[in-house]
Amino acid sequence: MEIYGAEALSDQELLAILLRTGQHPHSVMSIAGNLLKTFGGLASLRQATLHELEEIRGIGRVKAIEIKALIELGRRIQTDQERAAPAIHTSYELAQQLILEMKDHKQEHLICIYLDTKNQVILKKTVFIGSLNQSVAHPREIFHYAVRYCAARIVLAHNHPSGNVIPSQQDMNFTKRIQKCGEMMGITVLDHLIIGRKRYFSLREEGLMEEK
């Protein structure tokens, strides 16, 4: 897990880590496997009562309480994330937020907003600082986070310190490049916003994004 992260572990392995120890003659892995088999997976395990958990060999009262507490903790984390994750409804709405954040930047900042299938924000990340015509503005940085956080869609945004929001040819070329990469990966690039001090330019609104 230290090398590949918790996401690389199976459900059974994760449960075994949480259970910590087995009970002779049952190993902790066999107890975890029996839990999943008995309840038909993690989703159904969530509905199990303390009494039902205690009926599993190797699960005593304390372990049953710990399992219920961990499941409840996971539920609350998910609820908090759903409450906290704002949904992006329009380019205008997003641009107004970004103007406040980016209007005083002295250098160009490229921000990527990663969205789920409901256009809820998963992550907002400054990918790099510099000019989009530099080789440092590479698609791999953008899509690294998209894959890592399982994003379905992306909105690109960068500021023009001059305040002029008209896209340059480099901006257009960069957008097309990112769109093509997104198409190959099944990730939609919804828009590219150029942010000025008081104004913004949306390539989507102006019909400059390639429609598929």
PDB file of N, CA and C in Angstrom, residues 65-154:
ATOM      1  N   ILE A  65     -18.560  -3.224  16.305  1.00  0.00           N
ATOM      2  CA  ILE A  65     -18.738  -1.788  16.555  1.00  0.00           C
ATOM      3  C   ILE A  65     -17.756  -0.973  15.717  1.00  0.00           C
ATOM      4  N   GLU A  66     -16.512  -1.437  15.630  1.00  0.00           N
ATOM      5  CA  GLU A  66     -15.509  -0.730  14.824  1.00  0.00           C
ATOM      6  C   GLU A  66     -15.917  -0.685  13.354  1.00  0.00           C
ATOM      7  N   ILE A  67     -16.422  -1.802  12.837  1.00  0.00           N
ATOM      8  CA  ILE A  67     -16.861  -1.850  11.436  1.00  0.00           C
ATOM      9  C   ILE A  67     -17.993  -0.861  11.202  1.00  0.00           C
ATOM     10  N   LYS A  68     -18.980  -0.857  12.089  1.00  0.00           N
ATOM     11  CA  LYS A  68     -20.108   0.068  11.949  1.00  0.00           C
ATOM     12  C   LYS A  68     -19.639   1.521  12.030  1.00  0.00           C
ATOM     13  N   ALA A  69     -18.697   1.800  12.926  1.00  0.00           N
ATOM     14  CA  ALA A  69     -18.186   3.165  13.077  1.00  0.00           C
ATOM     15  C   ALA A  69     -17.443   3.615  11.823  1.00  0.00           C
ATOM     16  N   LEU A  70     -16.637   2.727  11.240  1.00  0.00           N
ATOM     17  CA  LEU A  70     -15.883   3.067  10.032  1.00  0.00           C
ATOM     18  C   LEU A  70     -16.807   3.276   8.837  1.00  0.00           C
ATOM     19  N   ILE A  71     -17.843   2.447   8.742  1.00  0.00           N
ATOM     20  CA  ILE A  71     -18.816   2.611   7.659  1.00  0.00           C
ATOM     21  C   ILE A  71     -19.535   3.949   7.800  1.00  0.00           C
ATOM     22  N   GLU A  72     -19.903   4.297   9.018  1.00  0.00           N
ATOM     23  CA  GLU A  72     -20.580   5.573   9.256  1.00  0.00           C
ATOM     24  C   GLU A  72     -19.654   6.750   8.958  1.00  0.00           C
ATOM     25  N   LEU A  73     -18.386   6.609   9.303  1.00  0.00           N
ATOM     26  CA  LEU A  73     -17.414   7.657   8.998  1.00  0.00           C
ATOM     27  C   LEU A  73     -17.304   7.862   7.491  1.00  0.00           C
ATOM     28  N   GLY A  74     -17.243   6.758   6.732  1.00  0.00           N
ATOM     29  CA  GLY A  74     -17.198   6.860   5.277  1.00  0.00           C
ATOM     30  C   GLY A  74     -18.432   7.532   4.713  1.00  0.00           C
ATOM     31  N   ARG A  75     -19.602   7.213   5.284  1.00  0.00           N
ATOM     32  CA  ARG A  75     -20.847   7.832   4.829  1.00  0.00           C
ATOM     33  C   ARG A  75     -20.824   9.335   5.067  1.00  0.00           C
ATOM     34  N   ARG A  76     -20.311   9.754   6.216  1.00  0.00           N
ATOM     35  CA  ARG A  76     -20.267  11.185   6.535  1.00  0.00           C
ATOM     36  C   ARG A  76     -19.272  11.932   5.660  1.00  0.00           C
ATOM     37  N   ILE A  77     -18.152  11.278   5.356  1.00  0.00           N
ATOM     38  CA  ILE A  77     -17.184  11.898   4.445  1.00  0.00           C
ATOM     39  C   ILE A  77     -17.819  12.131   3.081  1.00  0.00           C
ATOM     40  N   GLN A  78     -18.530  11.126   2.573  1.00  0.00           N
ATOM     41  CA  GLN A  78     -19.198  11.254   1.280  1.00  0.00           C
ATOM     42  C   GLN A  78     -20.239  12.366   1.310  1.00  0.00           C
ATOM     43  N   THR A  79     -21.008  12.438   2.396  1.00  0.00           N
ATOM     44  CA  THR A  79     -22.035  13.473   2.527  1.00  0.00           C
ATOM     45  C   THR A  79     -21.411  14.860   2.543  1.00  0.00           C
ATOM     46  N   ASP A  80     -20.317  15.015   3.288  1.00  0.00           N
ATOM     47  CA  ASP A  80     -19.637  16.307   3.353  1.00  0.00           C
ATOM     48  C   ASP A  80     -19.106  16.719   1.991  1.00  0.00           C
ATOM     49  N   GLN A  81     -18.558  15.751   1.248  1.00  0.00           N
ATOM     50  CA  GLN A  81     -18.030  16.053  -0.081  1.00  0.00           C
ATOM     51  C   GLN A  81     -19.138  16.498  -1.021  1.00  0.00           C
ATOM     52  N   GLU A  82     -20.285  15.835  -0.944  1.00  0.00           N
ATOM     53  CA  GLU A  82     -21.409  16.183  -1.812  1.00  0.00           C
ATOM     54  C   GLU A  82     -21.946  17.570  -1.480  1.00  0.00           C
ATOM     55  N   ARG A  83     -21.946  17.911  -0.194  1.00  0.00           N
ATOM     56  CA  ARG A  83     -22.408  19.240   0.207  1.00  0.00           C
ATOM     57  C   ARG A  83     -21.427  20.322  -0.215  1.00  0.00           C
ATOM     58  N   ALA A  84     -20.133  19.993  -0.103  1.00  0.00           N
ATOM     59  CA  ALA A  84     -19.104  20.997  -0.349  1.00  0.00           C
ATOM     60  C   ALA A  84     -18.826  21.210  -1.829  1.00  0.00           C
ATOM     61  N   ALA A  85     -19.082  20.196  -2.649  1.00  0.00           N
ATOM     62  CA  ALA A  85     -18.718  20.278  -4.065  1.00  0.00           C
ATOM     63  C   ALA A  85     -19.696  21.162  -4.831  1.00  0.00           C
ATOM     64  N   PRO A  86     -19.273  22.356  -5.241  1.00  0.00           N
ATOM     65  CA  PRO A  86     -20.164  23.209  -6.021  1.00  0.00           C
ATOM     66  C   PRO A  86     -20.316  22.678  -7.441  1.00  0.00           C
ATOM     67  N   ALA A  87     -21.453  22.914  -8.025  1.00  0.00           N
ATOM     68  CA  ALA A  87     -21.688  22.514  -9.415  1.00  0.00           C
ATOM     69  C   ALA A  87     -21.469  23.721 -10.320  1.00  0.00           C
ATOM     70  N   ILE A  88     -20.870  23.479 -11.476  1.00  0.00           N
ATOM     71  CA  ILE A  88     -20.656  24.534 -12.459  1.00  0.00           C
ATOM     72  C   ILE A  88     -21.843  24.536 -13.413  1.00  0.00           C
ATOM     73  N   HIS A  89     -22.586  25.632 -13.432  1.00  0.00           N
ATOM     74  CA  HIS A  89     -23.771  25.718 -14.280  1.00  0.00           C
ATOM     75  C   HIS A  89     -23.492  26.468 -15.586  1.00  0.00           C
ATOM     76  N   THR A  90     -22.703  27.536 -15.510  1.00  0.00           N
ATOM     77  CA  THR A  90     -22.419  28.333 -16.704  1.00  0.00           C
ATOM     78  C   THR A  90     -20.972  28.813 -16.679  1.00  0.00           C
ATOM     79  N   SER A  91     -20.457  29.114 -17.862  1.00  0.00           N
ATOM     80  CA  SER A  91     -19.113  29.677 -17.954  1.00  0.00           C
ATOM     81  C   SER A  91     -19.061  31.045 -17.286  1.00  0.00           C
ATOM     82  N   TYR A  92     -20.140  31.799 -17.412  1.00  0.00           N
ATOM     83  CA  TYR A  92     -20.199  33.134 -16.794  1.00  0.00           C
ATOM     84  C   TYR A  92     -20.020  33.038 -15.282  1.00  0.00           C
ATOM     85  N   GLU A  93     -20.743  32.118 -14.678  1.00  0.00           N
ATOM     86  CA  GLU A  93     -20.694  31.937 -13.220  1.00  0.00           C
ATOM     87  C   GLU A  93     -19.277  31.594 -12.761  1.00  0.00           C
ATOM     88  N   LEU A  94     -18.644  30.660 -13.467  1.00  0.00           N
ATOM     89  CA  LEU A  94     -17.283  30.269 -13.115  1.00  0.00           C
ATOM     90  C   LEU A  94     -16.307  31.415 -13.349  1.00  0.00           C
ATOM     91  N   ALA A  95     -16.479  32.119 -14.459  1.00  0.00           N
ATOM     92  CA  ALA A  95     -15.566  33.209 -14.795  1.00  0.00           C
ATOM     93  C   ALA A  95     -15.594  34.317 -13.750  1.00  0.00           C
ATOM     94  N   GLN A  96     -16.772  34.623 -13.216  1.00  0.00           N
ATOM     95  CA  GLN A  96     -16.868  35.669 -12.195  1.00  0.00           C
ATOM     96  C   GLN A  96     -16.073  35.294 -10.948  1.00  0.00           C
ATOM     97  N   GLN A  97     -16.091  34.030 -10.586  1.00  0.00           N
ATOM     98  CA  GLN A  97     -15.293  33.570  -9.442  1.00  0.00           C
ATOM     99  C   GLN A  97     -13.798  33.700  -9.745  1.00  0.00           C
ATOM    100  N   LEU A  98     -13.428  33.314 -10.962  1.00  0.00           N
ATOM    101  CA  LEU A  98     -12.014  33.315 -11.327  1.00  0.00           C
ATOM    102  C   LEU A  98     -11.459  34.722 -11.488  1.00  0.00           C
ATOM    103  N   ILE A  99     -12.283  35.656 -11.923  1.00  0.00           N
ATOM    104  CA  ILE A  99     -11.833  37.046 -12.029  1.00  0.00           C
ATOM    105  C   ILE A  99     -11.380  37.550 -10.665  1.00  0.00           C
ATOM    106  N   LEU A 100     -12.163  37.264  -9.640  1.00  0.00           N
ATOM    107  CA  LEU A 100     -11.810  37.687  -8.282  1.00  0.00           C
ATOM    108  C   LEU A 100     -10.495  37.058  -7.826  1.00  0.00           C
ATOM    109  N   GLU A 101     -10.265  35.825  -8.229  1.00  0.00           N
ATOM    110  CA  GLU A 101      -9.066  35.106  -7.798  1.00  0.00           C
ATOM    111  C   GLU A 101      -7.819  35.487  -8.592  1.00  0.00           C
ATOM    112  N   MET A 102      -7.997  35.817  -9.890  1.00  0.00           N
ATOM    113  CA  MET A 102      -6.850  35.898 -10.788  1.00  0.00           C
ATOM    114  C   MET A 102      -6.538  37.290 -11.315  1.00  0.00           C
ATOM    115  N   LYS A 103      -7.384  38.260 -11.040  1.00  0.00           N
ATOM    116  CA  LYS A 103      -7.250  39.568 -11.693  1.00  0.00           C
ATOM    117  C   LYS A 103      -5.943  40.285 -11.371  1.00  0.00           C
ATOM    118  N   ASP A 104      -5.345  39.982 -10.219  1.00  0.00           N
ATOM    119  CA  ASP A 104      -4.129  40.692  -9.816  1.00  0.00           C
ATOM    120  C   ASP A 104      -2.848  39.901 -10.060  1.00  0.00           C
ATOM    121  N   HIS A 105      -2.968  38.734 -10.693  1.00  0.00           N
ATOM    122  CA  HIS A 105      -1.764  37.943 -10.982  1.00  0.00           C
ATOM    123  C   HIS A 105      -0.875  38.673 -11.990  1.00  0.00           C
ATOM    124  N   LYS A 106       0.414  38.693 -11.729  1.00  0.00           N
ATOM    125  CA  LYS A 106       1.367  39.363 -12.616  1.00  0.00           C
ATOM    126  C   LYS A 106       1.879  38.436 -13.715  1.00  0.00           C
ATOM    127  N   GLN A 107       1.699  37.138 -13.530  1.00  0.00           N
ATOM    128  CA  GLN A 107       2.068  36.158 -14.549  1.00  0.00           C
ATOM    129  C   GLN A 107       0.833  35.349 -14.933  1.00  0.00           C
ATOM    130  N   GLU A 108       0.933  34.679 -16.077  1.00  0.00           N
ATOM    131  CA  GLU A 108      -0.164  33.807 -16.482  1.00  0.00           C
ATOM    132  C   GLU A 108      -0.201  32.575 -15.580  1.00  0.00           C
ATOM    133  N   HIS A 109      -1.386  32.260 -15.103  1.00  0.00           N
ATOM    134  CA  HIS A 109      -1.615  31.045 -14.317  1.00  0.00           C
ATOM    135  C   HIS A 109      -2.623  30.185 -15.074  1.00  0.00           C
ATOM    136  N   LEU A 110      -2.285  28.935 -15.304  1.00  0.00           N
ATOM    137  CA  LEU A 110      -3.242  28.013 -15.907  1.00  0.00           C
ATOM    138  C   LEU A 110      -3.897  27.204 -14.797  1.00  0.00           C
ATOM    139  N   ILE A 111      -5.207  27.340 -14.695  1.00  0.00           N
ATOM    140  CA  ILE A 111      -5.984  26.601 -13.708  1.00  0.00           C
ATOM    141  C   ILE A 111      -6.846  25.584 -14.441  1.00  0.00           C
ATOM    142  N   CYS A 112      -6.911  24.385 -13.902  1.00  0.00           N
ATOM    143  CA  CYS A 112      -7.801  23.363 -14.434  1.00  0.00           C
ATOM    144  C   CYS A 112      -8.858  23.047 -13.391  1.00  0.00           C
ATOM    145  N   ILE A 113     -10.100  23.073 -13.820  1.00  0.00           N
ATOM    146  CA  ILE A 113     -11.213  22.717 -12.946  1.00  0.00           C
ATOM    147  C   ILE A 113     -11.704  21.350 -13.392  1.00  0.00           C
ATOM    148  N   TYR A 114     -11.603  20.377 -12.520  1.00  0.00           N
ATOM    149  CA  TYR A 114     -11.958  18.993 -12.831  1.00  0.00           C
ATOM    150  C   TYR A 114     -13.360  18.702 -12.296  1.00  0.00           C
ATOM    151  N   LEU A 115     -14.213  18.169 -13.158  1.00  0.00           N
ATOM    152  CA  LEU A 115     -15.624  17.972 -12.832  1.00  0.00           C
ATOM    153  C   LEU A 115     -16.024  16.508 -12.958  1.00  0.00           C
ATOM    154  N   ASP A 116     -17.085  16.150 -12.223  1.00  0.00           N
ATOM    155  CA  ASP A 116     -17.660  14.817 -12.397  1.00  0.00           C
ATOM    156  C   ASP A 116     -18.750  14.879 -13.465  1.00  0.00           C
ATOM    157  N   THR A 117     -19.507  13.819 -13.621  1.00  0.00           N
ATOM    158  CA  THR A 117     -20.533  13.765 -14.669  1.00  0.00           C
ATOM    159  C   THR A 117     -21.694  14.718 -14.408  1.00  0.00           C
ATOM    160  N   LYS A 118     -21.809  15.214 -13.165  1.00  0.00           N
ATOM    161  CA  LYS A 118     -22.867  16.169 -12.822  1.00  0.00           C
ATOM    162  C   LYS A 118     -22.345  17.603 -12.794  1.00  0.00           C
ATOM    163  N   ASN A 119     -21.137  17.789 -13.317  1.00  0.00           N
ATOM    164  CA  ASN A 119     -20.472  19.095 -13.334  1.00  0.00           C
ATOM    165  C   ASN A 119     -20.179  19.634 -11.940  1.00  0.00           C
ATOM    166  N   GLN A 120     -20.060  18.742 -10.970  1.00  0.00           N
ATOM    167  CA  GLN A 120     -19.615  19.156  -9.646  1.00  0.00           C
ATOM    168  C   GLN A 120     -18.096  19.187  -9.622  1.00  0.00           C
ATOM    169  N   VAL A 121     -17.554  20.181  -8.940  1.00  0.00           N
ATOM    170  CA  VAL A 121     -16.105  20.352  -8.901  1.00  0.00           C
ATOM    171  C   VAL A 121     -15.470  19.281  -8.022  1.00  0.00           C
ATOM    172  N   ILE A 122     -14.563  18.525  -8.622  1.00  0.00           N
ATOM    173  CA  ILE A 122     -13.782  17.541  -7.880  1.00  0.00           C
ATOM    174  C   ILE A 122     -12.503  18.184  -7.358  1.00  0.00           C
ATOM    175  N   LEU A 123     -11.889  18.992  -8.229  1.00  0.00           N
ATOM    176  CA  LEU A 123     -10.599  19.593  -7.897  1.00  0.00           C
ATOM    177  C   LEU A 123     -10.394  20.834  -8.748  1.00  0.00           C
ATOM    178  N   LYS A 124      -9.813  21.856  -8.130  1.00  0.00           N
ATOM    179  CA  LYS A 124      -9.363  23.033  -8.884  1.00  0.00           C
ATOM    180  C   LYS A 124      -7.868  23.156  -8.641  1.00  0.00           C
ATOM    181  N   LYS A 125      -7.100  23.105  -9.713  1.00  0.00           N
ATOM    182  CA  LYS A 125      -5.651  22.985  -9.573  1.00  0.00           C
ATOM    183  C   LYS A 125      -4.923  23.968 -10.480  1.00  0.00           C
ATOM    184  N   THR A 126      -3.981  24.721  -9.914  1.00  0.00           N
ATOM    185  CA  THR A 126      -3.077  25.526 -10.729  1.00  0.00           C
ATOM    186  C   THR A 126      -2.012  24.591 -11.277  1.00  0.00           C
ATOM    187  N   VAL A 127      -2.067  24.359 -12.573  1.00  0.00           N
ATOM    188  CA  VAL A 127      -1.189  23.362 -13.187  1.00  0.00           C
ATOM    189  C   VAL A 127       0.205  23.924 -13.419  1.00  0.00           C
ATOM    190  N   PHE A 128       0.270  25.182 -13.854  1.00  0.00           N
ATOM    191  CA  PHE A 128       1.576  25.810 -13.974  1.00  0.00           C
ATOM    192  C   PHE A 128       1.424  27.321 -14.075  1.00  0.00           C
ATOM    193  N   ILE A 129       2.550  27.995 -13.915  1.00  0.00           N
ATOM    194  CA  ILE A 129       2.608  29.448 -14.031  1.00  0.00           C
ATOM    195  C   ILE A 129       3.596  29.769 -15.138  1.00  0.00           C
ATOM    196  N   GLY A 130       3.160  30.541 -16.119  1.00  0.00           N
ATOM    197  CA  GLY A 130       4.007  30.875 -17.253  1.00  0.00           C
ATOM    198  C   GLY A 130       3.153  31.117 -18.473  1.00  0.00           C
ATOM    199  N   SER A 131       3.772  31.111 -19.639  1.00  0.00           N
ATOM    200  CA  SER A 131       3.054  31.359 -20.882  1.00  0.00           C
ATOM    201  C   SER A 131       2.637  30.044 -21.524  1.00  0.00           C
ATOM    202  N   LEU A 132       1.449  30.043 -22.133  1.00  0.00           N
ATOM    203  CA  LEU A 132       0.940  28.817 -22.743  1.00  0.00           C
ATOM    204  C   LEU A 132       1.729  28.381 -23.972  1.00  0.00           C
ATOM    205  N   ASN A 133       2.584  29.239 -24.487  1.00  0.00           N
ATOM    206  CA  ASN A 133       3.378  28.831 -25.643  1.00  0.00           C
ATOM    207  C   ASN A 133       4.694  28.176 -25.223  1.00  0.00           C
ATOM    208  N   GLN A 134       4.898  28.044 -23.915  1.00  0.00           N
ATOM    209  CA  GLN A 134       6.091  27.370 -23.439  1.00  0.00           C
ATOM    210  C   GLN A 134       5.844  25.865 -23.384  1.00  0.00           C
ATOM    211  N   SER A 135       6.905  25.099 -23.547  1.00  0.00           N
ATOM    212  CA  SER A 135       6.768  23.648 -23.560  1.00  0.00           C
ATOM    213  C   SER A 135       6.302  23.103 -22.217  1.00  0.00           C
ATOM    214  N   VAL A 136       6.425  23.909 -21.153  1.00  0.00           N
ATOM    215  CA  VAL A 136       6.011  23.456 -19.827  1.00  0.00           C
ATOM    216  C   VAL A 136       4.506  23.219 -19.759  1.00  0.00           C
ATOM    217  N   ALA A 137       3.749  23.879 -20.651  1.00  0.00           N
ATOM    218  CA  ALA A 137       2.291  23.695 -20.682  1.00  0.00           C
ATOM    219  C   ALA A 137       1.971  22.395 -21.405  1.00  0.00           C
ATOM    220  N   HIS A 138       2.169  21.300 -20.720  1.00  0.00           N
ATOM    221  CA  HIS A 138       2.048  19.991 -21.363  1.00  0.00           C
ATOM    222  C   HIS A 138       0.766  19.288 -20.942  1.00  0.00           C
ATOM    223  N   PRO A 139       0.084  18.644 -21.892  1.00  0.00           N
ATOM    224  CA  PRO A 139      -1.167  17.944 -21.567  1.00  0.00           C
ATOM    225  C   PRO A 139      -1.032  16.899 -20.472  1.00  0.00           C
ATOM    226  N   ARG A 140       0.126  16.284 -20.341  1.00  0.00           N
ATOM    227  CA  ARG A 140       0.262  15.208 -19.341  1.00  0.00           C
ATOM    228  C   ARG A 140       0.008  15.720 -17.931  1.00  0.00           C
ATOM    229  N   GLU A 141       0.391  16.974 -17.652  1.00  0.00           N
ATOM    230  CA  GLU A 141       0.140  17.530 -16.322  1.00  0.00           C
ATOM    231  C   GLU A 141      -1.354  17.685 -16.078  1.00  0.00           C
ATOM    232  N   ILE A 142      -2.051  18.152 -17.098  1.00  0.00           N
ATOM    233  CA  ILE A 142      -3.496  18.366 -16.982  1.00  0.00           C
ATOM    234  C   ILE A 142      -4.224  17.044 -16.793  1.00  0.00           C
ATOM    235  N   PHE A 143      -3.903  16.067 -17.609  1.00  0.00           N
ATOM    236  CA  PHE A 143      -4.646  14.806 -17.575  1.00  0.00           C
ATOM    237  C   PHE A 143      -4.167  13.865 -16.474  1.00  0.00           C
ATOM    238  N   HIS A 144      -3.009  14.141 -15.923  1.00  0.00           N
ATOM    239  CA  HIS A 144      -2.563  13.380 -14.753  1.00  0.00           C
ATOM    240  C   HIS A 144      -3.585  13.508 -13.631  1.00  0.00           C
ATOM    241  N   TYR A 145      -4.021  14.731 -13.366  1.00  0.00           N
ATOM    242  CA  TYR A 145      -4.992  14.959 -12.290  1.00  0.00           C
ATOM    243  C   TYR A 145      -6.384  14.493 -12.690  1.00  0.00           C
ATOM    244  N   ALA A 146      -6.698  14.601 -13.974  1.00  0.00           N
ATOM    245  CA  ALA A 146      -8.005  14.126 -14.441  1.00  0.00           C
ATOM    246  C   ALA A 146      -8.156  12.632 -14.195  1.00  0.00           C
ATOM    247  N   VAL A 147      -7.110  11.882 -14.506  1.00  0.00           N
ATOM    248  CA  VAL A 147      -7.139  10.432 -14.297  1.00  0.00           C
ATOM    249  C   VAL A 147      -7.096  10.103 -12.809  1.00  0.00           C
ATOM    250  N   ARG A 148      -6.248  10.804 -12.088  1.00  0.00           N
ATOM    251  CA  ARG A 148      -6.084  10.527 -10.651  1.00  0.00           C
ATOM    252  C   ARG A 148      -7.386  10.715  -9.888  1.00  0.00           C
ATOM    253  N   TYR A 149      -8.150  11.746 -10.263  1.00  0.00           N
ATOM    254  CA  TYR A 149      -9.386  12.050  -9.536  1.00  0.00           C
ATOM    255  C   TYR A 149     -10.642  11.618 -10.295  1.00  0.00           C
ATOM    256  N   CYS A 150     -10.457  10.818 -11.345  1.00  0.00           N
ATOM    257  CA  CYS A 150     -11.576  10.250 -12.107  1.00  0.00           C
ATOM    258  C   CYS A 150     -12.521  11.335 -12.627  1.00  0.00           C
ATOM    259  N   ALA A 151     -11.965  12.392 -13.150  1.00  0.00           N
ATOM    260  CA  ALA A 151     -12.781  13.481 -13.696  1.00  0.00           C
ATOM    261  C   ALA A 151     -13.386  13.073 -15.036  1.00  0.00           C
ATOM    262  N   ALA A 152     -14.616  13.504 -15.269  1.00  0.00           N
ATOM    263  CA  ALA A 152     -15.284  13.240 -16.541  1.00  0.00           C
ATOM    264  C   ALA A 152     -15.127  14.419 -17.495  1.00  0.00           C
ATOM    265  N   ARG A 153     -14.931  15.612 -16.913  1.00  0.00           N
ATOM    266  CA  ARG A 153     -14.867  16.836 -17.716  1.00  0.00           C
ATOM    267  C   ARG A 153     -13.834  17.791 -17.132  1.00  0.00           C
ATOM    268  N   ILE A 154     -13.371  18.690 -17.976  1.00  0.00           N
ATOM    269  CA  ILE A 154     -12.375  19.677 -17.554  1.00  0.00           C
ATOM    270  C   ILE A 154     -12.768  21.045 -18.101  1.00  0.00           C
TER     271      ILE A 154
END
